[in-house]
Short mmCIF file of C-alpha atoms and ligand atoms in Angstrom, two decimals:
data_model
loop_
_atom_site.label_atom_id
_atom_site.label_comp_id
_atom_site.label_asym_id
_atom_site.label_seq_id
_atom_site.Cartn_x
_atom_site.Cartn_y
_atom_site.Cartn_z
CA UNK D 1 74.41 154.20 129.66
CA UNK D 2 71.54 152.02 129.44
CA UNK D 3 71.26 151.17 125.36
CA UNK D 4 67.41 150.20 125.78
CA UNK D 5 65.62 153.69 125.48
CA UNK D 6 62.02 153.95 127.20
CA UNK D 7 61.09 157.47 126.76
CA UNK D 8 62.84 159.21 124.08
CA UNK D 9 65.04 158.94 120.67
CA UNK D 10 68.90 159.83 120.75
CA UNK D 11 70.40 158.41 117.38
CA UNK D 12 70.04 155.30 115.20
CA UNK D 13 72.79 153.31 117.59
CA UNK D 14 69.56 152.93 119.81
CA UNK D 15 66.88 152.44 117.02
CA UNK D 16 65.86 148.95 115.75
CA UNK D 17 65.06 148.54 112.31
CA UNK D 18 62.01 150.40 110.59
CA UNK D 19 64.02 150.61 107.42
CA UNK D 20 61.45 150.27 105.10
CA UNK D 21 59.17 152.61 106.97
CA UNK D 22 62.06 155.41 107.35
CA UNK D 23 62.92 155.16 103.39
CA UNK D 24 59.17 155.66 102.55
CA UNK D 25 58.82 158.66 104.57
CA UNK D 26 61.91 160.12 103.42
CA UNK D 27 61.13 159.27 99.85
CA UNK D 28 57.75 161.03 100.47
CA UNK D 29 59.31 164.22 101.81
CA UNK D 30 61.84 164.47 98.72
CA UNK D 31 58.78 163.96 96.61
CA UNK D 32 56.62 166.76 98.27
CA UNK D 33 53.89 164.31 99.14
CA UNK D 34 52.26 164.18 102.41
CA UNK D 35 52.00 161.12 104.79
CA UNK D 36 49.83 159.70 106.99
CA UNK D 37 50.25 156.91 109.36
CA UNK D 38 48.29 154.95 112.16
CA UNK D 39 49.70 152.47 114.51
CA UNK D 40 48.62 151.27 118.06
CA UNK D 41 49.99 152.89 120.92
CA UNK D 42 53.55 152.37 122.05
CA UNK D 43 54.67 150.47 118.96
CA UNK D 44 56.87 153.54 118.16
CA UNK D 45 55.41 155.98 116.17
CA UNK D 46 56.90 159.19 117.54
CA UNK D 47 60.40 157.58 117.96
CA UNK D 48 60.11 156.60 113.87
CA UNK D 49 59.24 160.37 113.71
CA UNK D 50 62.49 161.49 115.55
CA UNK D 51 64.47 158.88 113.46
CA UNK D 52 63.50 160.41 109.95
CA UNK D 53 64.11 163.92 111.39
CA UNK D 54 67.42 162.95 112.93
CA UNK D 55 68.40 161.82 109.31
CA UNK D 56 66.79 164.86 107.62
CA UNK D 57 69.26 167.28 109.72
CA UNK D 58 72.17 166.33 107.50
CA UNK D 59 69.96 167.05 104.34
CA UNK D 60 69.07 170.73 105.10
CA UNK D 61 65.33 170.34 105.36
CA UNK D 62 63.74 171.99 108.50
CA UNK D 63 61.88 169.92 110.35
CA UNK D 64 59.00 170.70 112.88
CA UNK D 65 57.41 168.54 115.40
CA UNK D 66 54.26 169.13 117.47
CA UNK D 67 52.13 166.93 119.47
CA UNK D 68 48.83 167.79 119.81
CA UNK D 69 47.75 165.57 122.07
CA UNK D 70 47.24 167.94 124.90
CA UNK D 71 45.51 170.51 122.73
CA UNK D 72 41.68 171.13 123.02
CA UNK D 73 40.91 173.67 120.60
CA UNK D 74 41.82 175.54 117.33
CA UNK D 75 43.59 178.16 119.58
CA UNK D 76 45.81 175.75 121.29
CA UNK D 77 46.63 174.22 117.83
CA UNK D 78 47.47 177.60 116.41
CA UNK D 79 49.74 178.38 119.51
CA UNK D 80 51.58 174.97 119.18
CA UNK D 81 51.96 175.56 115.90
CA UNK D 82 53.34 179.38 116.56
CA UNK D 83 55.49 178.08 119.19
CA UNK D 84 57.20 175.45 117.50
CA UNK D 85 57.92 177.59 114.48
CA UNK D 86 59.33 180.19 116.72
CA UNK D 87 61.39 177.70 118.45
CA UNK D 88 63.23 176.71 115.13
CA UNK D 89 63.94 179.89 113.75
CA UNK D 90 65.81 181.94 116.73
CA UNK D 91 68.92 180.03 115.28
CA UNK D 92 68.92 181.90 112.14
CA UNK D 93 69.08 185.41 112.75
CA UNK D 94 67.84 186.92 109.41
CA UNK D 95 65.35 184.33 109.25
CA UNK D 96 63.99 185.19 112.95
CA UNK D 97 63.54 188.80 111.94
CA UNK D 98 61.09 187.81 109.17
CA UNK D 99 59.44 185.63 111.40
CA UNK D 100 58.92 188.38 114.00
CA UNK D 101 57.83 190.93 111.41
CA UNK D 102 55.23 188.54 110.15
CA UNK D 103 54.27 187.66 113.56
CA UNK D 104 54.41 190.78 115.28
CA UNK D 105 50.82 191.61 113.76
CA UNK D 106 49.69 188.86 115.83
CA UNK D 107 50.51 190.67 119.24
CA UNK D 108 52.62 187.90 120.26
CA UNK D 109 53.35 186.97 124.11
CA UNK D 110 56.62 185.57 125.40
CA UNK D 111 56.85 183.87 128.52
CA UNK D 112 59.32 181.26 129.94
CA UNK D 113 58.28 177.99 130.50
CA UNK D 114 58.62 177.45 134.17
CA UNK D 115 59.58 173.52 133.86
CA UNK D 116 61.83 173.38 130.89
CA UNK D 117 62.98 177.12 131.08
CA UNK D 118 62.27 177.19 127.15
CA UNK D 119 60.89 180.32 125.94
CA UNK D 120 57.40 180.25 124.72
CA UNK D 121 55.10 182.19 122.60
CA UNK D 122 51.62 182.57 122.56
CA UNK D 123 49.33 184.50 120.52
CA UNK D 124 46.82 187.02 121.84
CA UNK D 125 43.93 185.84 119.63
CA UNK D 126 40.31 186.08 120.94
CA UNK D 127 38.18 185.83 117.51
CA UNK D 128 37.52 182.77 115.75
CA UNK D 129 37.85 184.41 112.73
CA UNK D 130 41.40 185.44 113.83
CA UNK D 131 42.47 182.07 113.66
CA UNK D 132 41.33 181.01 110.59
CA UNK D 133 43.76 183.66 109.64
CA UNK D 134 46.59 182.90 111.36
CA UNK D 135 47.10 179.09 110.19
CA UNK D 136 47.14 180.05 106.97
CA UNK D 137 49.59 182.89 107.39
CA UNK D 138 51.99 180.94 109.68
CA UNK D 139 52.32 178.22 107.13
CA UNK D 140 52.77 180.91 104.47
CA UNK D 141 55.41 182.47 106.27
CA UNK D 142 57.13 179.07 106.39
CA UNK D 143 56.62 178.48 102.61
CA UNK D 144 57.74 181.83 101.43
CA UNK D 145 61.37 181.20 103.19
CA UNK D 146 62.37 179.12 100.24
CA UNK D 147 63.55 176.30 102.45
CA UNK D 148 62.25 172.57 102.64
CA UNK D 149 60.35 172.08 105.72
CA UNK D 150 58.70 169.03 107.16
CA UNK D 151 55.83 169.55 109.81
CA UNK D 152 54.99 166.40 111.79
CA UNK D 153 51.75 166.46 113.63
CA UNK D 154 51.39 163.75 116.08
CA UNK D 155 48.15 162.39 117.57
CA UNK D 156 46.65 164.35 114.88
CA UNK D 157 43.06 162.86 115.46
CA UNK D 158 42.77 165.07 118.51
CA UNK D 159 41.51 167.82 115.77
CA UNK D 160 38.32 165.93 115.87
CA UNK D 161 37.62 166.56 119.55
CA UNK D 162 37.91 170.46 119.06
CA UNK D 163 34.75 172.42 119.68
CA UNK D 164 35.36 173.94 116.02
CA UNK D 165 33.71 172.04 113.22
CA UNK D 166 35.94 173.49 110.19
CA UNK D 167 39.17 172.64 111.37
CA UNK D 168 39.88 169.79 108.79
CA UNK D 169 38.84 171.99 105.91
CA UNK D 170 40.91 175.00 107.12
CA UNK D 171 44.03 172.70 107.62
CA UNK D 172 43.48 170.93 104.39
CA UNK D 173 42.85 174.45 102.45
CA UNK D 174 45.94 175.98 103.67
CA UNK D 175 48.23 173.23 103.14
CA UNK D 176 47.18 172.50 99.66
CA UNK D 177 48.49 176.02 98.78
CA UNK D 178 52.04 175.20 100.11
CA UNK D 179 55.19 174.39 97.92
CA UNK D 180 58.04 173.93 100.51
CA UNK D 181 56.46 172.70 103.36
CA UNK D 182 55.00 168.91 103.73
CA UNK D 183 53.44 166.94 106.30
CA UNK D 184 53.36 163.82 108.11
CA UNK D 185 50.28 163.08 110.15
CA UNK D 186 50.31 160.47 112.74
CA UNK D 187 48.07 159.20 115.16
CA UNK D 188 47.04 156.09 117.60
CA UNK D 189 43.31 156.16 117.22
CA UNK D 190 42.56 154.10 114.33
CA UNK D 191 38.92 154.78 114.21
CA UNK D 192 39.30 158.55 114.14
CA UNK D 193 42.46 158.47 111.94
CA UNK D 194 40.46 156.59 109.44
CA UNK D 195 37.28 158.72 109.40
CA UNK D 196 39.78 162.00 109.02
CA UNK D 197 41.96 160.52 106.22
CA UNK D 198 39.63 157.38 104.52
CA UNK D 199 36.10 159.03 104.36
CA UNK D 200 35.08 160.30 100.81
CA UNK D 201 33.46 163.28 101.93
CA UNK D 202 36.07 164.70 104.30
CA UNK D 203 38.59 167.39 103.29
CA UNK D 204 41.67 165.08 103.99
CA UNK D 205 40.43 162.34 101.57
CA UNK D 206 42.99 160.90 99.05
CA UNK D 207 45.34 163.64 99.98
CA UNK D 208 48.01 161.70 101.54
CA UNK D 209 50.12 158.66 101.21
CA UNK D 210 49.18 155.89 103.97
CA UNK D 211 52.05 153.62 105.46
CA UNK D 212 51.54 151.43 108.01
CA UNK D 213 53.54 150.85 111.10
CA UNK D 214 53.33 147.35 112.78
CA UNK D 215 55.38 145.62 115.28
CA UNK D 216 59.18 145.27 114.81
CA UNK D 217 59.92 141.87 113.05
CA UNK D 218 60.86 139.49 115.92
CA UNK D 219 64.10 137.91 114.20
CA UNK D 220 65.19 141.54 113.77
CA UNK D 221 64.45 142.49 116.99
CA UNK D 222 66.34 139.69 118.40
CA UNK D 223 69.47 140.58 116.70
CA UNK D 224 69.00 144.02 117.72
CA UNK D 225 68.52 142.72 121.73
CA UNK D 226 71.94 140.64 121.04
CA UNK D 227 73.84 143.55 119.73
CA UNK D 228 72.92 145.70 122.49
CA UNK D 229 73.48 143.53 125.47
CA UNK D 230 77.07 142.46 124.03
CA UNK D 231 78.34 145.84 123.07
CA UNK D 232 77.91 146.05 127.15
CA UNK D 233 79.49 142.66 127.75
CA UNK D 234 76.39 141.01 129.01
CA UNK D 235 75.82 137.28 128.02
CA UNK D 236 72.48 136.10 126.86
CA UNK D 237 71.45 132.98 124.78
CA UNK D 238 69.07 133.07 121.82
CA UNK D 239 66.43 131.28 123.70
CA UNK D 240 66.39 133.70 126.41
CA UNK D 241 66.12 136.49 123.79
CA UNK D 242 63.00 134.67 122.39
CA UNK D 243 61.70 134.28 125.96
CA UNK D 244 61.87 138.51 126.09
CA UNK D 245 60.11 138.79 123.24
CA UNK D 246 57.68 136.11 123.90
CA UNK D 247 56.92 138.04 127.03
CA UNK D 248 56.68 141.45 125.70
CA UNK D 249 54.84 140.16 122.47
CA UNK D 250 57.60 142.10 120.39
CA UNK D 251 55.31 145.14 121.12
CA UNK D 252 58.37 147.63 121.03
CA UNK D 253 57.50 149.61 124.78
CA UNK D 254 57.30 146.45 126.57
CA UNK D 255 60.31 144.95 124.75
CA UNK D 256 62.37 147.80 125.56
CA UNK D 257 61.29 148.05 129.17
CA UNK D 258 61.96 144.59 129.92
CA UNK D 259 65.25 144.97 128.34
CA UNK D 260 66.06 148.08 130.13
CA UNK D 261 65.21 146.65 133.43
CA UNK D 262 67.30 143.47 132.78
CA UNK D 263 70.37 145.40 131.62
CA UNK D 264 69.76 147.83 134.87
CA UNK D 265 69.95 144.94 137.06
CA UNK D 266 73.51 144.50 136.16
CA UNK D 267 73.91 140.86 136.10
CA UNK D 268 75.95 140.02 133.10
CA UNK D 269 74.90 136.51 132.73
CA UNK D 270 71.33 136.60 131.86
CA UNK D 271 69.01 133.64 132.38
CA UNK D 272 65.44 132.66 132.12
CA UNK D 273 65.05 132.74 135.48
CA UNK D 274 66.16 136.33 135.90
CA UNK D 275 64.28 137.54 132.84
CA UNK D 276 61.26 136.17 134.87
CA UNK D 277 62.25 137.38 137.90
CA UNK D 278 62.55 141.16 136.13
CA UNK D 279 59.12 140.87 134.64
CA UNK D 280 57.29 139.99 137.90
CA UNK D 281 58.88 142.88 139.31
CA UNK D 282 57.60 145.24 136.79
CA UNK D 283 54.02 143.73 137.16
CA UNK D 284 54.35 144.07 140.75
CA UNK D 285 55.06 147.63 140.44
CA UNK D 286 52.25 148.14 138.11
CA UNK D 287 49.77 146.23 140.22
CA UNK D 288 48.40 149.36 141.87
CA UNK D 289 47.50 150.59 138.52
CA UNK D 290 45.90 147.55 137.30
CA UNK D 291 43.69 147.23 140.54
CA UNK D 292 42.48 150.96 139.50
CA UNK D 293 41.83 150.05 136.13
CA UNK D 294 39.73 146.94 137.65
CA UNK D 295 37.66 149.86 139.66
CA UNK D 296 37.03 151.75 136.34
CA UNK D 297 35.32 149.03 134.56
CA UNK D 298 32.38 146.76 135.31
CA UNK D 299 32.87 143.36 136.60
CA UNK D 300 31.51 141.76 133.24
CA UNK D 301 34.19 143.78 131.22
CA UNK D 302 36.88 142.84 133.64
CA UNK D 303 36.17 139.16 133.21
CA UNK D 304 35.94 139.61 129.60
CA UNK D 305 39.30 141.53 129.56
CA UNK D 306 40.96 138.68 131.58
CA UNK D 307 39.16 136.07 128.96
CA UNK D 308 40.84 137.79 126.35
CA UNK D 309 44.28 138.12 127.95
CA UNK D 310 44.11 134.33 128.73
CA UNK D 311 43.07 133.59 124.96
CA UNK D 312 46.32 136.30 123.78
CA UNK D 313 44.44 136.59 120.64
CA UNK D 314 40.87 135.98 119.78
CA UNK D 315 39.74 136.25 116.42
CA UNK D 316 35.98 135.36 117.24
CA UNK D 317 34.86 136.51 120.68
CA UNK D 318 31.28 135.73 119.71
CA UNK D 319 32.08 132.00 119.09
CA UNK D 320 29.86 129.99 121.66
CA UNK D 321 33.25 128.18 122.33
CA UNK D 322 34.98 131.28 123.83
CA UNK D 323 31.85 132.70 125.63
CA UNK D 324 31.22 129.42 127.30
CA UNK D 325 34.83 128.62 128.65
CA UNK D 326 35.03 131.80 130.06
CA UNK D 327 31.51 131.80 131.43
CA UNK D 328 30.94 135.42 129.54
CA UNK D 329 26.86 135.28 129.17
CA UNK D 330 25.24 136.00 125.81
CA UNK D 331 26.92 137.42 122.48
CA UNK D 332 25.07 140.51 123.46
CA UNK D 333 26.85 140.80 126.57
CA UNK D 334 30.25 140.13 125.01
CA UNK D 335 29.55 142.51 122.34
CA UNK D 336 28.61 145.45 124.55
CA UNK D 337 31.59 144.58 126.43
CA UNK D 338 34.02 144.61 123.32
CA UNK D 339 32.48 147.88 122.32
CA UNK D 340 33.07 149.31 125.96
CA UNK D 341 36.67 147.84 126.20
CA UNK D 342 38.01 149.33 122.91
CA UNK D 343 36.53 152.53 123.42
CA UNK D 344 38.52 152.64 126.76
CA UNK D 345 41.59 151.34 124.88
CA UNK D 346 41.76 148.40 127.07
CA UNK D 347 41.84 146.08 124.14
CA UNK D 348 43.04 146.71 120.79
CA UNK D 349 41.34 145.30 117.32
CA UNK D 350 44.04 144.49 114.97
CA UNK D 351 42.43 145.06 111.62
CA UNK D 352 45.88 145.35 109.79
CA UNK D 353 46.57 141.75 109.41
CA UNK D 354 44.81 138.85 107.18
CA UNK D 355 42.73 137.48 110.37
CA UNK D 356 41.60 140.68 112.40
CA UNK D 357 41.64 140.05 116.39
CA UNK D 358 41.42 141.24 119.44
CA UNK D 359 43.96 141.57 122.39
CA UNK D 360 44.91 143.47 125.50
CA UNK D 361 46.28 146.47 124.67
CA UNK D 362 48.83 146.69 127.45
CA UNK D 363 51.04 143.88 127.28
CA UNK D 364 52.15 143.76 130.92
CA UNK D 365 48.48 143.88 131.93
CA UNK D 366 47.89 140.85 129.61
CA UNK D 367 50.73 139.01 131.46
CA UNK D 368 49.51 140.26 134.98
CA UNK D 369 45.94 138.88 133.83
CA UNK D 370 47.24 135.81 132.85
CA UNK D 371 49.33 134.76 136.05
CA UNK D 372 46.77 135.79 138.48
N1 ATP A 1 62.60 151.31 116.41
C1 ATP A 1 62.72 151.55 117.57
N2 ATP A 1 64.03 150.70 118.34
C2 ATP A 1 63.91 150.80 119.74
N3 ATP A 1 63.28 151.63 120.38
C3 ATP A 1 62.60 151.88 120.01
C4 ATP A 1 62.00 151.98 118.79
N4 ATP A 1 60.72 152.70 118.55
C5 ATP A 1 60.39 153.18 119.62
N5 ATP A 1 61.10 152.77 120.59
C6 ATP A 1 60.92 152.99 121.80
O1 ATP A 1 59.95 152.39 122.38
C7 ATP A 1 59.38 153.27 123.16
C8 ATP A 1 57.71 153.92 122.88
O2 ATP A 1 57.86 154.58 121.29
P1 ATP A 1 57.12 155.57 120.98
O3 ATP A 1 57.06 156.59 122.08
O4 ATP A 1 57.59 156.16 119.95
O5 ATP A 1 55.72 155.08 120.80
P2 ATP A 1 54.34 155.73 120.59
O6 ATP A 1 53.81 154.83 119.11
O7 ATP A 1 54.44 156.72 119.85
O8 ATP A 1 53.64 155.64 121.57
P3 ATP A 1 52.19 156.39 122.11
O9 ATP A 1 51.19 156.04 121.33
O10 ATP A 1 52.10 156.30 123.52
O11 ATP A 1 52.56 157.84 121.48
C9 ATP A 1 59.94 154.79 123.57
O12 ATP A 1 60.47 154.82 124.65
C10 ATP A 1 61.04 154.41 122.32
O13 ATP A 1 62.17 154.70 122.68
MG1 MG A 2 53.90 158.83 120.41
#
């Protein structure tokens, strides 16, 4: 089996580090606090939640995970919540009976998901007023089971896109009343997450503990990479591991992906050449997507993106030197371009460090732009 996972979590054996974040999350859960964390895309938010849930299994704490990225409104949210509770409780007979009694009042419809074959529950609710009651009811149901439960809501910033305007207040009020149910909120849009949790006028303000999730430390990652390869009798030296981490910028997904492909090649002695060949192969496979990106933004934005890629990290995009070197026009042009690229999530503004900087979000795209 390829030990470098690229789209799921299996067990601690395949999971690198995150020790302090894991400990903080577990401590918060044991101390009845809700936690929020934001991190850039593909750095390992979902995997961290799954890792914590894996460890909670042994502690008799029920864990519920919902990803609300695809939800459009309060109805979708309520259905996701109901559905995930339903999927947890059939395992426990007496519990599911009680769940059913509570939920019968909400006229549930059970269907089978065509792709996964798992049963899906949806509630036949048409009035907004009904939703406002359903969420507190579902949470109250969990709370009175006298079982410690953690609900992780992934891509939580999505609630800001719902047409209903009172979602934050509704959730905050229901959550506040719970004794046995606690929450982990996580999201990848920095601005929106900040808006929900750090604005003094908004319902969630000061209601949660924050953690930050940065990239995995490269020394720790290097150790992990060596160990995973060596377990399978691959040979790799320290310099070549450094090369991998440099190419992937130590960003979790890109590191995993590059290692995954190197492993998949099956050549037991890894060299700098074979690493470079592998990344070229990945970039070639993605080229179609990169050309599509180019069609989605203006030529000026594309030039700016390329300039940022070449610089790798840029602290002061409005400095004459940068604008002049890359022929980017006026600072007003650059300002507009930066805003558009941040909005489209083509570049990322890392403010979680002493000296904030801009960088291309997708690390493989960054390499491709540099090589072109
Ligand atoms: N600590 C880790 N050790 C090893 N692999 C990891 C680790 N964290 C994440 N991964 C792997 O990296 C990939 C990206 O992680 P994940 O999906 O958790 O990121 P994410 O931040 O939730 O991304 P997105 O913003 O796209 O939802 C996954 O395939 C996962 O298996
Ligand atoms: Mg995720």
